[in-house]
Amino acid sequence: MKTAVFSTKPYDREFLEQANETKGQELIFLESRLTQHTIKLAEGFESICVFVNDQLNAAVLIGLKKVGVKHIALRCAGYNHVDLASADELGLVVTRVPAYSPYAVAEHAIALILSLNRKTYWAHSRVRDGNYSLDGLLGFDLHGKTVGIVGTGKIGQCLAEALHGFGCKLLGVDQYENERCKELGLNYVPFKDMLEQADIISLHCPLMPETHHMIDNEAVARMKPGVMIINTSRGGLIDTKAVTDGLKSSKIGYMGLDVYEEEDEIFFEDKTFEMRLDDAFARLTTFPNVLITGHQAYFTREALTRISESTLANLAEFEQSETLTNRVSAAQS
Ligand code: NAI
């Protein structure tokens, strides 16, 4: 079966081709992102494969249906960017990769926490410049600090395991209690209590209407002064204006982001010589206590291998009209 693979980077191609060696799918790699303007590229393909910043709103889905697409294979876990209700109505099948490496994302959250605390990104450039002064590099012991984990699913659990190893006290926010997290000593508390008690807050829940801007002015006001906020989940969980104000007033002491609410126009591309059009994002990059990475938390060899294998399995199941193990629909979410 022929599949158009949108938003292809060289690494996507490498890992998908490797996984396809024994599968025999016909993959047509396209560099273009899927938007209203690139729907035409999907003409003649029953299946398309897309990533996190491809657009899958109602208008794009209608366009895809018109050019003959029947199956959208997401090569990611999150599906907040897909209008699932419209997909269901149009009879478009959507599949995803539910789990590929929770370790990759949890380990990246740890990297952000440690780098922000010990300011290794500053220290590195200072030493390269011959400046061995320690002024401004003072950190804190992670041991004994209270970390609030919002969303104790697969990634939240991996983070809890790692932080348990560091000797942190763990607070969890989730409507479903994770037994392994409880064994690690994690205490489930209401969101508001977690905001008031945590030294570090790390977000690991999906972006949905009810979680959109869960970190807003009110939430920041409840936090401990000097709190560290980590977001490796989805940008829309945080109201950028609220955290910018919190950073300006020093209420927020550190912020580590791998995602940003308007990232689809910024991330995954080299914008070195382009004027930054997003002022809110540009402002965030000026804070010395903000560390931003461009949606790379998932980016490990192991994760890319599993994403590719799982995507090819989803394509094969669709082609052979088998039960779709990894189907997502509005009805079930
Ligand atoms: P998961 O489904 O295993 O866990 C999510 C947890 O969040 C569940 O336990 C759920 O009950 C909980 N949850 C839902 N609503 C909540 C709320 N209002 N408050 C607190 N908890 C709530 O998902 P997984 O695999 O752990 O992934 C979490 C998120 O990480 C994904 O939704 C995705 O957005 C993000 N992600 C980011 C990546 C990156 O590269 N930066 C890569 C992969 C995932």
Short mmCIF file of C-alpha atoms in Angstrom, two decimals, residues 15-214:
data_model
loop_
_atom_site.label_atom_id
_atom_site.label_comp_id
_atom_site.label_asym_id
_atom_site.label_seq_id
_atom_site.Cartn_x
_atom_site.Cartn_y
_atom_site.Cartn_z
CA PHE A 15 14.11 4.84 10.81
CA LEU A 16 10.94 4.22 8.75
CA GLU A 17 12.97 2.70 5.89
CA GLN A 18 14.83 0.50 8.34
CA ALA A 19 11.58 -0.76 9.90
CA ASN A 20 10.08 -1.26 6.42
CA GLU A 21 12.90 -3.54 5.20
CA THR A 22 10.82 -6.63 5.98
CA LYS A 23 7.36 -5.07 5.62
CA GLY A 24 7.16 -4.02 1.98
CA GLN A 25 5.03 -0.89 2.37
CA GLU A 26 5.47 1.79 -0.31
CA LEU A 27 6.36 4.96 1.58
CA ILE A 28 6.48 8.26 -0.32
CA PHE A 29 8.41 10.78 1.77
CA LEU A 30 7.29 14.41 1.62
CA GLU A 31 9.09 17.24 3.40
CA SER A 32 5.96 19.43 3.46
CA ARG A 33 3.91 19.83 6.58
CA LEU A 34 0.23 18.92 6.13
CA THR A 35 -1.80 22.13 6.06
CA GLN A 36 -4.81 23.40 4.15
CA HIS A 37 -2.39 24.34 1.35
CA THR A 38 -0.72 20.93 0.96
CA ILE A 39 -3.78 18.64 0.98
CA LYS A 40 -3.33 18.11 -2.78
CA LEU A 41 -0.13 16.15 -2.06
CA ALA A 42 -2.27 13.43 -0.44
CA GLU A 43 -4.19 12.79 -3.67
CA GLY A 44 -4.02 9.12 -4.67
CA PHE A 45 -3.02 7.86 -1.22
CA GLU A 46 -5.44 5.83 0.92
CA SER A 47 -3.13 6.24 3.91
CA ILE A 48 -1.11 9.22 5.04
CA CYS A 49 1.36 9.39 7.92
CA VAL A 50 1.69 12.62 9.94
CA PHE A 51 3.46 14.06 13.00
CA VAL A 52 2.66 16.42 15.89
CA ASN A 53 2.59 19.73 14.05
CA ASP A 54 0.69 18.64 10.95
CA GLN A 55 -2.73 20.27 10.79
CA LEU A 56 -5.72 17.98 11.11
CA ASN A 57 -8.58 20.39 11.75
CA ALA A 58 -12.05 19.90 10.24
CA ALA A 59 -11.24 21.82 7.05
CA VAL A 60 -8.09 19.78 6.37
CA LEU A 61 -9.90 16.51 7.13
CA ILE A 62 -12.69 17.40 4.67
CA GLY A 63 -10.02 18.14 2.07
CA LEU A 64 -8.27 14.82 2.75
CA LYS A 65 -11.55 12.92 2.39
CA LYS A 66 -12.17 14.65 -0.98
CA VAL A 67 -8.79 13.54 -2.38
CA GLY A 68 -9.43 9.93 -1.35
CA VAL A 69 -7.61 9.53 1.99
CA LYS A 70 -9.12 6.88 4.27
CA HIS A 71 -6.52 6.37 7.00
CA ILE A 72 -4.39 8.83 8.97
CA ALA A 73 -1.47 7.16 10.77
CA LEU A 74 -0.13 9.47 13.49
CA ARG A 75 3.51 8.72 14.23
CA CYS A 76 3.10 10.14 17.74
CA ALA A 77 1.15 9.40 20.93
CA GLY A 78 -0.74 12.70 21.43
CA TYR A 79 -3.76 13.34 19.20
CA ASN A 80 -4.82 16.75 20.53
CA HIS A 81 -4.13 18.22 17.04
CA VAL A 82 -6.75 15.98 15.36
CA ASP A 83 -10.43 16.93 15.20
CA LEU A 84 -11.51 13.39 16.03
CA ALA A 85 -15.23 14.18 15.94
CA SER A 86 -14.89 15.40 12.34
CA ALA A 87 -12.71 12.39 11.43
CA ASP A 88 -15.41 10.05 12.80
CA GLU A 89 -18.15 11.90 10.93
CA LEU A 90 -16.18 11.72 7.67
CA GLY A 91 -15.38 8.02 8.20
CA LEU A 92 -11.64 8.66 8.36
CA VAL A 93 -9.71 6.11 10.41
CA VAL A 94 -7.07 7.55 12.76
CA THR A 95 -4.35 5.42 14.36
CA ARG A 96 -1.48 6.44 16.64
CA VAL A 97 1.59 5.09 18.44
CA PRO A 98 0.33 4.90 22.03
CA ALA A 99 3.67 4.13 23.68
CA TYR A 100 7.17 4.11 22.27
CA SER A 101 9.54 5.21 24.99
CA PRO A 102 8.19 6.84 28.12
CA TYR A 103 11.81 6.72 29.33
CA ALA A 104 12.91 9.13 26.59
CA VAL A 105 10.48 11.84 27.70
CA ALA A 106 10.95 11.30 31.44
CA GLU A 107 14.74 11.36 31.05
CA HIS A 108 14.49 14.62 29.11
CA ALA A 109 12.41 16.11 31.94
CA ILE A 110 15.20 15.08 34.33
CA ALA A 111 17.77 16.69 32.00
CA LEU A 112 15.82 19.97 32.11
CA ILE A 113 15.50 19.84 35.91
CA LEU A 114 19.21 19.17 36.46
CA SER A 115 20.41 21.68 33.86
CA LEU A 116 18.18 24.46 35.21
CA ASN A 117 19.17 23.76 38.80
CA ARG A 118 22.94 23.50 38.26
CA LYS A 119 22.97 25.95 35.30
CA THR A 120 25.18 23.65 33.25
CA TYR A 121 24.22 25.53 30.05
CA TRP A 122 25.76 28.73 31.46
CA ALA A 123 28.71 26.96 33.04
CA HIS A 124 29.60 25.33 29.71
CA SER A 125 29.82 28.62 27.82
CA ARG A 126 31.65 30.33 30.72
CA VAL A 127 34.37 27.67 30.81
CA ARG A 128 34.75 27.88 27.03
CA ASP A 129 35.29 31.64 27.43
CA GLY A 130 37.91 31.08 30.15
CA ASN A 131 35.60 32.32 32.93
CA TYR A 132 35.84 29.97 35.90
CA SER A 133 33.88 32.15 38.36
CA LEU A 134 31.06 30.38 40.22
CA ASP A 135 29.02 33.55 40.81
CA GLY A 136 25.40 32.95 39.80
CA LEU A 137 25.78 29.17 39.48
CA LEU A 138 24.52 28.23 42.96
CA GLY A 139 22.10 25.30 42.83
CA PHE A 140 20.13 23.25 45.35
CA ASP A 141 20.11 19.59 46.41
CA LEU A 142 17.38 17.77 44.53
CA HIS A 143 17.36 15.28 47.39
CA GLY A 144 14.47 16.02 49.75
CA LYS A 145 12.67 18.43 47.40
CA THR A 146 8.95 18.00 46.69
CA VAL A 147 8.05 17.32 43.06
CA GLY A 148 4.47 17.52 41.78
CA ILE A 149 3.79 15.21 38.83
CA VAL A 150 0.64 16.13 36.90
CA GLY A 151 -0.42 12.98 35.03
CA THR A 152 0.95 9.74 36.45
CA GLY A 153 0.55 7.62 33.32
CA LYS A 154 3.43 5.96 31.47
CA ILE A 155 5.77 8.99 31.37
CA GLY A 156 4.75 10.30 34.81
CA GLN A 157 5.54 6.88 36.30
CA CYS A 158 9.01 6.77 34.69
CA LEU A 159 9.68 10.24 36.08
CA ALA A 160 8.49 9.16 39.53
CA GLU A 161 10.91 6.18 39.43
CA ALA A 162 13.84 8.44 38.55
CA LEU A 163 12.98 11.11 41.11
CA HIS A 164 12.48 8.46 43.78
CA GLY A 165 16.11 7.51 43.10
CA PHE A 166 17.13 11.12 43.76
CA GLY A 167 15.36 11.04 47.13
CA CYS A 168 12.56 13.45 46.22
CA LYS A 169 9.15 13.62 47.90
CA LEU A 170 6.51 12.91 45.27
CA LEU A 171 3.04 14.39 44.87
CA GLY A 172 0.73 13.18 42.12
CA VAL A 173 -2.29 14.70 40.39
CA ASP A 174 -4.41 12.31 38.34
CA GLN A 175 -7.97 11.03 38.41
CA TYR A 176 -6.56 7.48 38.14
CA GLU A 177 -4.13 6.35 40.83
CA ASN A 178 -1.03 4.48 39.61
CA GLU A 179 -0.16 1.62 42.00
CA ARG A 180 3.56 1.64 41.08
CA CYS A 181 3.74 5.37 41.84
CA LYS A 182 2.08 4.76 45.20
CA GLU A 183 4.67 2.03 45.97
CA LEU A 184 7.34 4.69 45.35
CA GLY A 185 5.74 6.80 48.06
CA LEU A 186 3.90 9.21 45.74
CA ASN A 187 0.93 10.84 47.46
CA TYR A 188 -2.10 11.79 45.40
CA VAL A 189 -3.34 15.28 46.24
CA PRO A 190 -5.75 17.78 44.62
CA PHE A 191 -4.18 20.02 41.93
CA LYS A 192 -4.44 23.12 44.15
CA ASP A 193 -2.61 21.43 47.06
CA MET A 194 0.14 20.25 44.73
CA LEU A 195 0.59 23.83 43.45
CA GLU A 196 1.02 25.07 47.02
CA GLN A 197 3.47 22.38 48.14
CA ALA A 198 5.71 21.55 45.18
CA ASP A 199 9.23 22.91 44.65
CA ILE A 200 9.17 21.47 41.13
CA ILE A 201 6.08 20.88 38.97
CA SER A 202 6.32 18.60 35.93
CA LEU A 203 3.42 18.24 33.46
CA HIS A 204 2.66 14.82 31.95
CA CYS A 205 -1.06 14.85 31.17
CA PRO A 206 -2.61 15.16 27.70
CA LEU A 207 -3.81 18.44 26.24
CA MET A 208 -7.61 18.45 26.22
CA PRO A 209 -10.21 21.22 26.63
CA GLU A 210 -10.17 20.62 30.42
CA THR A 211 -6.36 20.78 30.71
CA HIS A 212 -5.86 23.75 28.34
CA HIS A 213 -4.01 26.53 30.25
CA MET A 214 -4.10 24.53 33.51
#
